[in-house]
XYZ file of C-alpha atoms in Angstrom:
483
model
C 16.646 88.086 224.500
C 15.659 86.332 227.746
C 17.995 84.798 230.277
C 19.151 81.219 229.795
C 16.766 79.996 232.482
C 13.845 81.267 230.340
C 14.897 79.407 227.199
C 13.455 76.047 226.218
C 16.596 75.306 224.181
C 20.010 75.443 225.826
C 23.100 73.325 225.236
C 21.800 71.065 227.990
C 18.340 70.646 226.422
C 19.239 70.783 222.711
C 18.888 67.499 220.826
C 22.296 65.839 221.453
C 22.242 64.380 217.943
C 22.335 67.932 216.534
C 25.303 68.822 218.747
C 27.155 65.736 217.548
C 26.376 66.476 213.895
C 29.259 67.897 211.834
C 29.441 68.887 208.163
C 33.031 69.603 207.251
C 32.614 71.087 203.770
C 30.805 74.048 205.366
C 32.714 73.981 208.671
C 35.001 76.391 210.604
C 37.538 76.842 207.804
C 34.794 77.875 205.392
C 33.377 80.288 207.964
C 36.833 81.848 208.288
C 37.158 82.007 204.487
C 33.901 83.992 204.333
C 35.235 86.385 207.002
C 38.366 86.935 204.907
C 36.233 87.648 201.841
C 34.413 90.351 203.791
C 37.738 91.867 204.868
C 38.893 92.042 201.244
C 35.578 93.595 200.194
C 35.995 96.187 202.963
C 39.389 97.169 201.575
C 41.624 95.481 204.144
C 45.079 94.443 202.971
C 45.701 90.696 203.181
C 48.523 88.503 201.801
C 46.198 87.668 198.874
C 43.625 89.493 196.783
C 41.045 86.724 196.500
C 39.764 83.759 198.493
C 39.625 80.617 196.359
C 36.922 78.324 197.751
C 38.129 74.877 196.746
C 36.184 73.333 199.610
C 32.965 72.389 197.825
C 31.912 71.061 194.429
C 30.081 74.219 193.358
C 30.855 74.313 189.646
C 29.264 77.609 188.638
C 30.729 79.423 191.660
C 34.187 78.688 190.243
C 33.412 80.016 186.781
C 31.898 77.091 184.876
C 29.347 78.381 182.382
C 25.802 76.968 182.403
C 24.723 74.662 179.594
C 22.672 76.791 177.195
C 19.995 74.161 176.526
C 19.250 73.710 180.233
C 18.975 77.428 180.918
C 16.814 78.037 177.842
C 14.351 75.353 178.935
C 14.255 76.835 182.437
C 13.692 80.315 181.017
C 10.617 79.143 179.129
C 9.351 77.102 182.071
C 9.534 80.083 184.404
C 8.323 82.679 181.886
C 6.157 80.914 179.272
C 5.486 84.177 177.403
C 8.935 83.676 175.866
C 7.515 80.758 173.864
C 6.696 83.261 171.137
C 10.300 84.421 170.857
C 12.318 83.379 167.805
C 15.425 83.312 170.040
C 14.567 79.849 171.349
C 14.989 76.685 169.226
C 11.976 74.499 168.576
C 13.249 71.562 170.655
C 13.697 73.854 173.664
C 10.094 75.025 173.274
C 8.854 71.448 172.922
C 10.731 70.365 176.066
C 9.411 73.286 178.115
C 5.848 72.752 176.865
C 5.961 69.054 177.765
C 7.062 69.898 181.302
C 4.528 72.717 181.711
C 1.695 70.552 180.381
C 2.470 68.110 183.216
C 2.338 70.862 185.854
C -0.877 71.799 187.590
C -2.121 75.044 186.063
C 0.735 74.701 183.550
C 3.008 76.473 186.025
C 6.270 75.379 187.675
C 5.040 77.425 190.622
C 2.515 74.703 191.467
C 3.134 71.621 193.587
C 3.938 68.419 191.763
C 3.092 64.948 193.032
C 5.276 64.063 196.012
C 7.352 61.677 193.878
C 7.727 64.300 191.149
C 6.275 65.101 187.732
C 5.255 61.947 185.880
C 6.914 62.977 182.589
C 10.240 63.561 184.329
C 10.045 60.204 186.105
C 9.295 58.566 182.755
C 12.338 60.241 181.208
C 14.573 59.225 184.123
C 13.426 55.610 183.742
C 14.127 55.724 180.001
C 17.611 57.150 180.688
C 18.430 54.397 183.188
C 17.097 51.707 180.824
C 19.311 52.966 177.997
C 22.334 53.336 180.311
C 22.145 49.889 181.888
C 20.490 47.729 179.259
C 17.815 46.665 181.760
C 14.299 48.092 182.083
C 13.540 50.751 184.671
C 10.036 51.383 186.002
C 8.961 55.050 186.404
C 7.152 53.943 189.572
C 10.571 53.198 191.082
C 11.796 56.746 190.387
C 11.534 59.297 193.174
C 12.555 62.868 192.344
C 14.239 64.674 195.220
C 15.735 67.937 196.427
C 19.220 67.107 195.222
C 20.610 63.639 195.853
C 21.041 64.509 199.555
C 17.314 64.573 200.256
C 16.801 61.259 198.493
C 19.580 59.685 200.561
C 18.105 60.956 203.832
C 14.661 59.615 202.872
C 16.043 56.095 202.447
C 18.173 56.205 205.598
C 15.076 57.251 207.522
C 13.363 53.998 206.503
C 16.285 51.970 207.829
C 16.201 53.289 211.405
C 15.113 50.813 214.067
C 13.576 53.358 216.452
C 15.660 51.810 219.220
C 18.821 52.741 221.085
C 22.003 51.086 222.270
C 22.995 47.897 220.500
C 19.608 47.837 218.744
C 20.369 51.029 216.792
C 20.548 50.808 213.009
C 24.131 50.415 211.787
C 25.045 52.020 208.458
C 28.281 51.016 206.723
C 30.048 54.040 205.228
C 33.339 54.299 203.325
C 36.283 56.081 204.906
C 37.086 58.613 203.628
C 33.416 59.516 203.141
C 31.270 62.407 202.033
C 30.327 64.161 205.327
C 26.611 64.044 204.507
C 26.579 60.429 205.653
C 28.208 60.877 209.047
C 26.082 63.998 209.591
C 22.783 62.248 208.819
C 23.763 59.176 210.843
C 24.435 61.476 213.813
C 21.212 63.414 213.243
C 19.189 60.191 213.139
C 20.916 58.653 216.152
C 22.127 55.688 214.085
C 25.500 53.936 214.385
C 28.246 54.512 211.790
C 30.134 51.426 210.661
C 33.293 52.728 208.964
C 35.056 50.612 206.377
C 38.397 51.868 205.081
C 39.234 52.245 201.416
C 42.758 51.132 200.489
C 44.764 54.258 199.665
C 47.779 52.156 198.634
C 45.663 50.558 195.879
C 43.922 53.563 194.288
C 41.305 53.731 197.056
C 39.957 50.288 196.194
C 37.552 48.415 198.441
C 38.669 45.105 199.965
C 36.189 42.388 200.944
C 38.294 41.528 203.997
C 37.883 45.119 205.231
C 34.099 44.939 204.883
C 34.060 41.730 206.900
C 36.303 43.256 209.593
C 34.128 46.354 209.864
C 30.793 44.570 210.189
C 32.217 42.002 212.592
C 33.499 44.685 214.964
C 30.220 46.635 214.749
C 27.752 43.822 215.498
C 27.974 44.097 219.315
C 27.079 47.792 219.049
C 24.253 47.921 216.490
C 22.036 46.120 214.014
C 23.789 46.467 210.624
C 21.134 47.493 208.105
C 22.769 49.026 205.041
C 25.966 49.718 203.165
C 26.718 53.008 201.404
C 29.005 53.039 198.375
C 30.110 56.270 196.659
C 31.115 55.638 193.050
C 32.812 57.584 191.503
C 34.348 58.429 194.835
C 34.005 61.601 196.872
C 36.498 62.721 198.181
C 38.841 60.121 196.693
C 38.306 60.610 192.951
C 38.332 56.823 192.516
C 36.157 54.671 190.231
C 35.191 51.111 191.182
C 35.831 48.238 188.794
C 32.938 45.928 187.961
C 34.551 43.040 189.849
C 34.732 45.191 192.973
C 31.021 46.068 192.665
C 30.165 42.369 192.310
C 32.066 41.615 195.549
C 30.154 44.343 197.389
C 26.821 43.013 196.144
C 27.662 39.459 197.254
C 28.748 40.772 200.644
C 25.538 42.803 201.041
C 23.384 39.789 200.253
C 25.330 37.544 202.637
C 24.965 40.097 205.452
C 21.376 41.055 204.511
C 22.183 44.745 203.921
C 20.252 47.345 201.953
C 22.437 48.816 199.182
C 22.756 52.605 198.811
C 24.681 53.572 195.680
C 25.702 57.240 195.519
C 26.330 57.675 191.786
C 26.072 61.446 191.382
C 29.439 61.647 189.561
C 28.578 59.057 186.918
C 29.397 61.509 184.095
C 32.757 62.378 185.672
C 35.214 59.657 184.643
C 38.512 60.801 183.151
C 41.291 58.199 183.236
C 42.030 55.936 180.297
C 40.461 52.511 180.776
C 38.225 53.614 183.628
C 34.484 53.130 183.214
C 31.396 53.792 185.307
C 29.185 50.788 186.036
C 25.959 51.379 187.920
C 25.075 49.084 190.798
C 21.693 48.494 189.134
C 23.366 47.184 185.968
C 25.762 44.877 187.813
C 22.996 43.634 190.116
C 20.841 42.701 187.131
C 23.728 41.124 185.228
C 24.442 38.873 188.221
C 20.905 37.475 188.029
C 19.274 35.392 190.733
C 19.320 35.763 193.686
C 21.036 39.164 193.496
C 18.587 40.858 191.127
C 15.902 40.840 193.840
C 18.023 42.722 196.399
C 16.873 46.075 197.726
C 18.844 48.908 196.125
C 18.551 52.677 196.087
C 20.779 54.556 193.652
C 21.082 58.326 193.576
C 21.786 60.960 190.950
C 21.986 64.766 191.029
C 21.900 67.726 188.654
C 24.572 69.438 190.767
C 27.604 67.591 189.395
C 28.434 65.927 186.077
C 28.860 68.477 183.283
C 25.791 70.422 184.443
C 26.867 71.777 187.832
C 23.400 73.187 188.520
C 23.787 73.053 192.318
C 21.359 75.830 193.189
C 18.318 74.284 191.529
C 18.496 71.242 193.840
C 17.469 68.618 191.316
C 17.975 64.927 192.033
C 16.437 61.488 191.860
C 16.559 58.053 193.427
C 15.762 54.757 191.761
C 14.540 52.417 194.506
C 13.994 48.798 193.520
C 12.723 45.588 195.103
C 10.875 47.137 198.054
C 7.967 45.130 199.406
C 4.649 46.764 198.369
C 3.682 47.490 201.982
C 7.102 49.071 202.616
C 6.831 51.146 199.454
C 3.493 52.505 200.653
C 5.104 53.803 203.853
C 8.042 55.188 201.842
C 5.650 57.218 199.686
C 3.833 58.361 202.830
C 7.067 59.652 204.386
C 7.952 61.513 201.190
C 4.496 63.084 200.983
C 5.132 64.889 204.284
C 7.665 67.048 202.379
C 5.044 67.894 199.716
C 7.373 67.798 196.691
C 10.898 68.600 195.508
C 11.449 71.928 193.668
C 9.660 71.690 190.338
C 12.279 73.816 188.580
C 14.907 71.341 189.827
C 12.838 68.553 188.321
C 12.971 70.415 184.997
C 16.787 70.470 185.221
C 16.857 66.715 185.821
C 14.675 66.210 182.750
C 17.173 68.142 180.630
C 19.968 65.911 181.960
C 18.293 62.571 181.347
C 16.565 63.574 178.105
C 18.943 66.001 176.343
C 18.996 66.997 172.671
C 19.789 64.193 170.224
C 21.395 64.330 166.764
C 19.114 66.195 164.409
C 17.647 68.456 167.095
C 18.328 72.201 166.619
C 20.061 72.410 170.019
C 22.180 69.266 169.692
C 25.375 70.695 168.207
C 25.755 73.483 170.778
C 24.723 71.195 173.645
C 27.290 68.557 172.707
C 30.006 71.160 172.220
C 29.405 72.689 175.671
C 29.149 69.312 177.394
C 32.352 68.022 175.787
C 34.189 71.231 176.690
C 33.295 70.994 180.379
C 34.284 67.331 180.624
C 37.509 67.875 178.656
C 38.453 70.724 180.979
C 37.781 68.555 184.031
C 39.921 65.768 182.573
C 42.764 68.229 181.938
C 42.497 69.585 185.474
C 42.400 66.088 186.979
C 45.717 65.300 185.285
C 47.199 68.667 186.232
C 46.315 68.311 189.916
C 47.525 64.713 190.176
C 50.917 65.510 188.615
C 51.468 68.656 190.649
C 50.727 67.084 194.024
C 52.936 64.092 193.306
C 55.823 66.393 192.348
C 55.929 68.060 195.779
C 57.985 66.826 198.715
C 55.849 65.544 201.570
C 52.702 64.866 199.490
C 51.332 61.824 197.687
C 48.121 61.723 195.680
C 46.308 58.917 193.926
C 45.271 59.612 190.359
C 42.048 61.591 190.090
C 40.180 59.031 188.003
C 36.705 60.501 188.434
C 34.454 62.911 190.366
C 35.706 66.492 190.994
C 38.210 66.229 193.823
C 41.719 65.299 194.846
C 42.413 63.877 198.310
C 46.201 64.138 198.711
C 48.013 62.752 201.713
C 50.300 65.165 203.531
C 53.256 63.964 205.590
C 53.577 66.512 208.382
C 56.709 67.047 210.497
C 56.400 66.141 214.191
C 56.950 69.785 215.095
C 53.822 70.736 213.082
C 51.804 67.995 214.763
C 52.819 69.318 218.176
C 52.004 72.904 217.149
C 48.535 71.722 216.109
C 48.089 70.064 219.500
C 48.992 73.309 221.273
C 46.477 75.162 219.047
C 43.765 72.630 219.921
C 43.369 71.530 216.304
C 43.846 68.316 214.387
C 47.121 68.435 212.396
C 45.338 68.554 209.036
C 43.025 71.356 210.247
C 46.074 73.261 211.480
C 47.622 72.846 208.025
C 44.451 73.904 206.155
C 43.942 76.965 208.375
C 47.541 78.037 207.710
C 47.016 77.506 203.972
C 43.906 79.706 204.056
C 45.453 82.521 206.128
C 48.611 82.718 203.995
C 47.257 82.107 200.483
C 43.466 82.488 200.538
C 43.028 78.893 199.356
C 40.121 77.238 201.199
C 40.271 73.442 201.389
C 38.782 70.858 203.775
C 40.944 68.840 206.191
C 40.835 65.095 205.743
C 39.568 64.643 209.296
C 36.262 66.119 208.108
C 35.885 63.113 205.808
C 37.496 60.729 208.308
C 40.715 58.953 207.402
C 42.931 56.075 208.459
C 44.405 56.693 211.934
C 47.791 58.395 211.791
C 47.295 59.718 208.246
C 46.582 63.316 207.244
C 44.886 64.567 204.085
C 42.923 67.455 202.658
C 40.278 67.615 199.955
C 40.383 70.160 197.181
C 38.136 70.524 194.173
C 39.538 70.558 190.649
C 36.862 73.051 189.585
C 38.639 76.435 189.213
C 39.260 77.347 185.589
C 42.542 75.989 184.172
C 44.445 79.289 184.314
C 43.298 80.031 187.866
C 43.899 76.431 188.967
C 47.477 76.640 187.684
C 48.027 79.810 189.721
C 46.409 78.222 192.788
C 48.638 75.155 192.554
C 51.739 77.336 192.217
C 50.781 79.270 195.368
C 49.995 76.005 197.118
C 53.407 74.497 196.304
C 55.187 77.580 197.645
C 53.122 77.492 200.843
C 53.673 73.784 201.401
C 57.445 73.934 201.025
C 57.590 76.933 203.369
C 55.379 75.054 205.868
C 57.734 72.063 205.820
C 60.767 74.306 206.257
C 59.134 76.119 209.169
C 58.319 72.968 211.098
C 61.146 70.678 210.058
């Protein structure tokens, strides 16, 4: 390794946007959790026998079993010789053959078109049409490397290429999924935070949107608004009336709509219902149905949890033809999303139907996963609200709880001495004493003066019960220590 003076890249010459970029769900606490796992594997004695990574929505890593139908289709797609096996149902073989016939050389190892396999885009469009009651055009479907890549591709289009007060401003909810603040930093754009109302089940108030954009105008050119529904990290689900308000606001302020809808299958509370922005936009009619909208979906969440295959899609509507041409051009520079991930998406949007050989098992497995998540959502909400010094809105949807913790002043001062935010100080202590890895609320941003943490509800019910018991004991001891 050469001396610093020989290096092109130093902290002084590194892109400052990269230095500013942070991604909390894989941040310092997670790095420490991995170190502790290595210590346990090496035989060191710690206060716990296992690290529980509740920091990220990685379903299969926490014990959720894959959906048989999806994995059978993938098996045939990756090893077509299995088509002759009697172990695979006929509808699985038909699905795999349809996908392979659309691949160049009939192999998922070949590149697809930059926008994805045509048959998968057709199936996504059919799924959206059936879901919303309004037609979807396959030409508006862009398959992507998870939802994250699709989101970045749209944000890239919205940049102004200028600095200072001419930078693109992107409205993001607070608390937010850290992808957005990270990408905004990476792209040198300007974040426009709008705060969700924790006192009203994390609802979104029109007055708050107006405050946020008004304060941001001297600093940027507002270009878009991001909405996460169902909410991450909040576990909230927007009502249709709330979505209508957001759409009206976006039209009034001439903002591009980005709807992050990756948790659309994850709605648990009685009376709650997922409404897509596309559906509401179309129901509202003129002039709203001609607004620019990109909505995103992923194979990583829902009941599937297939994070590692990186399957996702965006439906992008109402772009001008000349803009769409440049959008396709920018996507083509990435060649194509993983073809095997595209196959997963096809299984999600075009699953077995009644009468198919795989339907009964598929439906049973899907219902089991969602029922377990609903049970765990209730369990987590009740437990947190039963503990002194914690309040937690009902986990209505998604896969997370975002409880508020009321920390003693002595703990806040101890955090200051340690050079940490109070919620980071709390989460580090939780990890070191119990092995439970969560993410401090500051990583998602939060209302000034409030402290939170995000935890998944993904561990299996028995393990989650044990985790919550350990958490309660830790929390009460923490309060006693710093009272």
